[in-house]
Coordinates of C-alpha atoms and ligand atoms in Angstrom, one line a residue:
M1 CA 1.0 -42.3 52.6
N2 CA 4.5 -42.3 50.2
Q3 CA 6.2 -38.9 50.8
S4 CA 9.6 -40.6 49.9
A5 CA 8.2 -41.6 46.7
F6 CA 6.5 -38.2 46.5
S7 CA 9.9 -36.7 46.9
S8 CA 11.6 -38.4 44.1
I9 CA 9.6 -37.3 41.7
F10 CA 9.1 -33.8 42.7
H11 CA 12.8 -33.9 42.7
S12 CA 12.8 -35.1 38.8
Y13 CA 10.4 -32.5 38.0
R14 CA 12.3 -30.1 39.4
T15 CA 15.9 -31.4 38.2
T16 CA 14.5 -31.3 34.6
F17 CA 12.8 -28.1 35.0
E18 CA 16.5 -26.3 36.3
S19 CA 18.7 -27.4 33.9
F20 CA 16.3 -26.3 31.1
L21 CA 16.0 -23.3 32.7
D22 CA 19.4 -22.8 32.9
S23 CA 20.8 -24.0 29.5
Q24 CA 17.1 -22.5 27.6
T25 CA 15.8 -20.0 29.4
L26 CA 18.3 -18.2 30.6
S27 CA 20.2 -17.7 26.8
L28 CA 17.5 -16.5 25.1
L29 CA 17.0 -13.9 28.0
S30 CA 20.3 -12.6 27.9
K31 CA 20.1 -12.6 23.9
Y32 CA 17.6 -9.8 24.4
S33 CA 19.1 -7.9 27.8
A34 CA 21.2 -5.0 28.2
P35 CA 23.8 -6.7 30.5
E36 CA 22.7 -5.4 34.3
L37 CA 19.4 -5.9 33.3
F38 CA 20.7 -9.3 32.5
E39 CA 22.3 -10.1 35.5
A40 CA 19.9 -9.2 38.0
M41 CA 17.1 -10.9 36.5
K42 CA 19.2 -14.4 36.5
Y43 CA 20.5 -12.9 39.9
S44 CA 16.9 -13.7 41.3
L45 CA 16.1 -16.5 38.7
V46 CA 19.0 -18.9 39.9
A47 CA 18.3 -17.6 44.0
G48 CA 16.3 -21.0 44.7
G49 CA 13.2 -21.8 46.0
K50 CA 11.0 -25.0 45.5
R51 CA 10.0 -23.9 41.9
L52 CA 6.3 -25.8 42.5
R53 CA 4.5 -23.6 39.9
P54 CA 6.8 -25.2 37.0
V55 CA 6.7 -28.8 39.1
L56 CA 2.9 -28.1 39.4
A57 CA 2.8 -27.2 35.3
L58 CA 4.9 -30.8 34.5
A59 CA 2.4 -32.9 37.0
S60 CA -0.3 -31.6 35.2
S61 CA 0.6 -32.1 31.7
G62 CA 1.3 -36.0 33.0
G63 CA 4.8 -35.8 33.5
I64 CA 8.1 -35.9 31.9
Q65 CA 7.3 -37.1 28.4
K66 CA 10.4 -37.2 25.8
G67 CA 11.0 -34.5 23.6
S68 CA 8.4 -32.5 24.8
Q69 CA 9.9 -28.9 25.3
N70 CA 6.4 -27.0 25.9
V71 CA 6.1 -27.9 29.2
L72 CA 9.4 -26.7 30.2
I73 CA 8.7 -23.4 28.1
L74 CA 5.1 -22.8 30.2
G75 CA 7.2 -23.4 33.6
S76 CA 9.8 -21.1 32.4
S77 CA 6.8 -18.3 31.6
L78 CA 5.6 -19.6 35.1
E79 CA 8.7 -19.2 37.1
C80 CA 9.4 -15.7 35.3
I81 CA 6.1 -14.4 36.5
H82 CA 6.7 -15.4 40.1
T83 CA 9.8 -14.0 40.4
Y84 CA 9.0 -10.8 39.3
S85 CA 6.4 -11.0 42.1
L86 CA 8.4 -11.6 44.5
I87 CA 11.4 -8.7 43.2
H88 CA 8.1 -6.3 43.1
D89 CA 6.4 -8.0 46.3
D90 CA 10.2 -7.5 48.3
L91 CA 10.3 -3.1 47.2
P92 CA 10.2 -0.9 49.4
S93 CA 6.7 0.7 48.3
M94 CA 5.3 -2.8 49.4
D95 CA 6.8 -5.1 51.8
N96 CA 10.3 -3.5 52.7
D97 CA 12.2 -6.9 53.0
D98 CA 16.2 -7.1 52.9
F99 CA 16.1 -10.7 52.8
R100 CA 14.4 -13.4 50.1
R101 CA 15.6 -16.8 49.7
G102 CA 18.4 -16.2 52.0
L103 CA 20.2 -13.6 50.1
P104 CA 19.8 -10.1 49.5
T105 CA 16.5 -9.0 47.9
L106 CA 17.4 -7.5 44.3
H107 CA 16.7 -3.9 45.6
K108 CA 19.4 -4.5 48.0
K109 CA 21.5 -6.1 46.0
F110 CA 21.5 -3.9 43.0
S111 CA 19.2 -1.1 43.1
E112 CA 15.9 -0.3 43.6
S113 CA 15.6 1.2 40.0
T114 CA 16.8 -1.8 38.7
A115 CA 14.6 -4.4 40.8
I116 CA 11.6 -2.6 39.2
L117 CA 12.8 -2.6 35.6
A118 CA 14.3 -6.8 36.2
G119 CA 10.2 -7.2 37.1
D120 CA 8.9 -5.5 34.3
A121 CA 11.2 -7.4 32.0
L122 CA 10.3 -10.8 34.0
N123 CA 6.8 -10.3 33.5
S124 CA 6.4 -9.2 29.7
F125 CA 9.0 -12.3 29.0
A126 CA 7.0 -14.9 30.1
F127 CA 4.2 -14.1 27.5
Y128 CA 6.2 -13.5 25.2
L129 CA 7.7 -17.5 26.0
L130 CA 4.1 -18.5 25.2
S131 CA 4.5 -17.6 21.8
L132 CA 7.5 -20.1 21.5
V133 CA 4.9 -23.1 22.5
E134 CA 4.2 -25.6 19.3
S135 CA 0.9 -26.8 18.7
E136 CA 0.2 -29.7 17.3
N137 CA -2.9 -31.1 14.8
G138 CA -3.3 -27.4 14.0
D139 CA -4.9 -26.6 17.7
F140 CA -5.4 -23.0 16.6
L141 CA -7.0 -22.2 20.0
L142 CA -3.9 -23.8 22.5
H143 CA -1.9 -19.8 22.1
R144 CA -5.3 -18.4 22.8
N145 CA -6.0 -19.9 25.9
L146 CA -2.4 -20.0 27.0
L147 CA -2.4 -16.4 27.1
E148 CA -5.3 -16.4 29.2
I149 CA -5.2 -18.8 31.6
L150 CA -1.5 -16.7 32.4
H151 CA -3.4 -13.4 32.3
I152 CA -6.1 -14.5 34.6
G153 CA -4.0 -15.8 37.4
S154 CA -1.0 -13.1 37.4
G155 CA -2.5 -10.1 36.5
A156 CA -5.8 -8.3 37.1
P157 CA -8.2 -10.7 37.2
G158 CA -5.4 -12.8 39.7
M159 CA -2.6 -11.8 41.8
V160 CA -2.0 -8.0 40.9
S161 CA -5.5 -7.6 42.3
G162 CA -5.1 -9.8 45.3
Q163 CA -1.8 -7.5 46.1
I164 CA -4.1 -4.1 45.4
Y165 CA -6.5 -5.8 48.1
D166 CA -3.4 -7.2 50.1
L167 CA -1.9 -3.0 50.4
Q168 CA -5.8 -2.1 51.2
M169 CA -6.6 -4.3 54.0
E170 CA -3.1 -3.3 55.5
R171 CA -3.9 0.2 54.9
A172 CA -7.9 -0.2 56.7
N173 CA -5.9 -2.1 59.8
S174 CA -3.8 1.2 60.3
E175 CA -6.9 3.8 60.0
D176 CA -9.1 3.8 63.7
Q177 CA -12.1 4.8 62.1
N178 CA -14.3 2.9 59.7
S179 CA -12.3 -0.5 60.8
P180 CA -13.8 -3.5 59.3
T181 CA -15.8 -6.0 61.3
T182 CA -13.9 -9.6 61.8
E183 CA -16.6 -10.9 59.3
E184 CA -15.3 -8.1 56.9
K185 CA -12.0 -9.4 57.3
I186 CA -12.6 -12.7 56.8
E187 CA -14.2 -12.0 53.5
L188 CA -11.7 -9.6 52.5
L189 CA -8.7 -12.0 53.7
R190 CA -10.4 -14.8 51.9
L191 CA -10.6 -13.1 48.6
T192 CA -7.4 -11.5 48.5
H193 CA -4.9 -15.1 49.3
S194 CA -7.2 -17.0 46.2
L195 CA -6.2 -14.3 43.9
K196 CA -2.9 -13.2 45.1
T197 CA -1.2 -16.7 45.6
G198 CA -3.9 -18.9 45.0
A199 CA -4.4 -17.6 41.1
L200 CA -0.9 -18.5 40.2
I201 CA -1.0 -22.1 41.7
K202 CA -4.4 -22.5 39.7
A203 CA -2.8 -21.1 36.6
S204 CA 0.2 -23.7 36.8
L205 CA -2.4 -26.5 37.1
L206 CA -4.4 -25.4 34.3
L207 CA -1.4 -24.7 31.9
G208 CA 0.1 -27.6 32.0
N209 CA -3.2 -29.5 31.5
R210 CA -3.4 -27.5 28.6
L211 CA -1.4 -29.4 26.6
R212 CA -3.2 -32.5 26.9
Q213 CA -5.7 -34.1 24.2
D214 CA -8.0 -34.5 27.5
W215 CA -7.9 -31.1 28.8
K216 CA -11.3 -30.6 28.6
E217 CA -12.5 -33.2 30.9
R218 CA -9.9 -32.4 33.2
Q219 CA -10.6 -28.7 34.1
D220 CA -13.2 -28.2 36.5
S221 CA -11.6 -30.4 39.1
L222 CA -8.5 -29.4 38.7
S223 CA -9.6 -25.5 39.1
K224 CA -10.9 -26.6 42.4
Y225 CA -7.5 -28.6 43.3
G226 CA -6.0 -25.8 42.2
E227 CA -7.8 -23.3 44.7
D228 CA -7.7 -25.2 47.9
L229 CA -4.2 -25.7 47.1
G230 CA -3.4 -22.5 47.1
L231 CA -5.3 -21.9 50.1
L232 CA -3.5 -24.9 51.9
F233 CA -0.1 -22.7 50.9
Q234 CA -1.3 -19.9 51.7
I235 CA -2.4 -21.1 55.2
T236 CA 0.6 -22.8 55.9
D237 CA 2.9 -19.9 54.7
D238 CA 0.8 -17.7 57.2
I239 CA 1.7 -20.2 59.8
L240 CA 4.9 -20.4 58.6
D241 CA 5.4 -16.3 59.4
V242 CA 4.3 -17.8 63.4
E243 CA 6.7 -20.2 63.8
G244 CA 9.5 -20.6 60.8
T245 CA 13.2 -19.5 61.6
Q246 CA 15.3 -16.8 59.5
E247 CA 17.4 -20.2 59.0
S248 CA 14.6 -22.0 57.3
L249 CA 12.6 -19.9 55.2
G250 CA 15.4 -17.3 54.1
K251 CA 13.6 -14.3 54.5
T252 CA 12.5 -12.4 58.1
P253 CA 9.8 -14.4 60.0
G254 CA 7.7 -12.4 62.1
K255 CA 6.9 -9.7 60.0
D256 CA 3.0 -10.2 59.8
Q257 CA 2.4 -10.0 63.7
K258 CA 4.8 -7.3 64.2
S259 CA 2.9 -5.1 61.1
G260 CA -0.6 -6.1 62.6
K261 CA -1.3 -7.5 59.5
T262 CA -4.7 -9.3 59.0
T263 CA -3.3 -13.0 59.0
Y264 CA -5.1 -16.6 58.7
P265 CA -3.3 -16.7 62.5
A266 CA -4.6 -13.1 63.4
L267 CA -7.3 -14.0 62.6
F268 CA -8.5 -17.6 64.1
G269 CA -5.5 -18.8 66.1
L270 CA -2.6 -20.8 65.7
D271 CA -4.7 -24.2 66.6
R272 CA -7.8 -23.2 64.4
C273 CA -5.5 -23.0 61.2
K274 CA -3.5 -26.2 61.4
S275 CA -7.4 -28.3 62.0
M276 CA -7.8 -25.8 58.4
V277 CA -4.8 -27.0 57.5
K278 CA -5.8 -30.8 58.0
D279 CA -9.5 -30.5 56.8
L280 CA -7.5 -28.5 53.2
Q281 CA -5.8 -32.0 52.4
K282 CA -8.3 -34.5 53.2
N283 CA -10.5 -32.1 50.6
L284 CA -7.6 -32.4 48.0
I285 CA -6.8 -36.1 48.5
S286 CA -10.5 -36.7 47.8
I287 CA -10.9 -33.9 44.3
S288 CA -7.5 -35.6 42.8
S289 CA -9.7 -38.7 42.6
D290 CA -11.7 -37.1 40.0
F291 CA -8.6 -35.7 37.3
V292 CA -5.9 -38.1 38.3
S293 CA -5.3 -41.2 35.7
T294 CA -2.0 -42.7 36.2
S295 CA 0.0 -44.3 39.2
E296 CA 2.4 -41.3 39.2
E297 CA -0.2 -38.6 39.3
K298 CA -1.9 -40.8 42.2
E299 CA 1.4 -39.9 43.8
F300 CA 2.0 -36.6 43.2
F301 CA -1.6 -35.6 43.8
E302 CA -2.4 -37.3 47.0
E303 CA 1.1 -36.4 48.9
L304 CA 1.1 -32.9 47.2
P305 CA -1.3 -31.6 50.0
V306 CA 0.8 -33.0 52.9
Y307 CA 4.4 -32.1 51.2
I308 CA 2.3 -28.4 50.6
G309 CA 1.2 -28.3 54.9
Q310 CA 4.8 -30.0 56.3
R311 CA 7.0 -27.2 54.6
K312 CA 9.7 -25.7 57.1
N313 CA 10.0 -22.6 54.2
Ligands
LIG401 C1 3.8 -7.4 43.6 C2 2.4 -7.7 41.2 C3 2.9 -8.3 42.8 C4 2.0 -8.8 43.0 C5 2.9 -9.6 44.6 C6 3.0 -12.8 45.5 C7 2.7 -11.6 45.9 C8 2.2 -10.4 45.2 C9 3.7 -12.0 46.5 C10 4.6 -12.3 46.9 C11 4.7 -12.4 48.6 C12 4.2 -13.7 49.3 C13 5.4 -14.3 50.8 C14 2.9 -14.2 49.3 C15 2.5 -15.7 50.2 C16 2.7 -17.0 49.4 C17 4.2 -17.0 48.4 C18 3.4 -16.6 46.9 C19 4.9 -17.4 48.9 C20 6.3 -17.3 47.8 O1 5.9 -18.7 47.1 P1 7.3 -19.9 47.1 O2 7.2 -20.1 48.9 O3 8.9 -19.0 47.0 O4 6.9 -20.6 46.2 P2 9.9 -20.1 47.1 O5 11.1 -19.4 47.0 O6 10.1 -21.5 47.0 O7 9.7 -19.7 45.0

């Protein structure tokens, strides 16, 4: 186990992505936006965050290759989708949060209507960005595949349905009659998490991978890796809501428990969740051996589950 080698790979992917976002993506976005809309989108896009999804796309594409802007365009697209989902999730009609990434949420800083519109514009900009990916060797299927992967991860087949199931679970918990059994709750929680969080994480890996010549051979094992990584990410997120602080998280902790939300710790208890984290970490290392080919990839994909399971925000 070598977390410091992993950290330096993660850091180099993240800084490469952030300089592209600051120089290329934001200037393109500003070209097409009303000034107030741009300021709102920029406020959320540059607020920090781990940049996990762009980093995953970079890692699954084979790392940073000279002259290849394609994967940075894909990373920007993923970060636009992720940022829009956080903006909308924080709205009064959804989670009603005042803080995100240590700053006032967008609707608090600007207004609720501006936050809705900024999320809408980021969502469509993410799909426009895919049109800027350049294909080589007459690969006519490339754009069709990229659009499909992003749609499955972020739209009705993925994240948005996950959010609907999440809201349904909350409603069911607040109603006295016909409340679901524990088995039904576990089943719905699994589905919610795999769609709400896991689908975009899996899409990040599949988008980067689609830029490679050998993308077909790696697709199935990367999908499995993405599904388990999404689950690991979400169980850790639920644990952090119980054990994290406002300072480390940059948002209000303890909200799940307060609102009686169905979460992994609520259903299984913290100890069982921590052993699930360990099992998932082992499983992920084993799946990674099916697709890694270089020493950098091996380092990254074996250490990533450790990083995700130990993260503090
Ligand atoms: C509103 C359509 C719509 C979807 C919302 C993803 C989502 C669905 C809501 C986000 C709320 C949330 C806390 C989900 C749990 C997992 C998650 C996505 C956490 C935040 O992602 P990080 O930790 O964030 O990658 P940073 O700030 O590092 O970018």
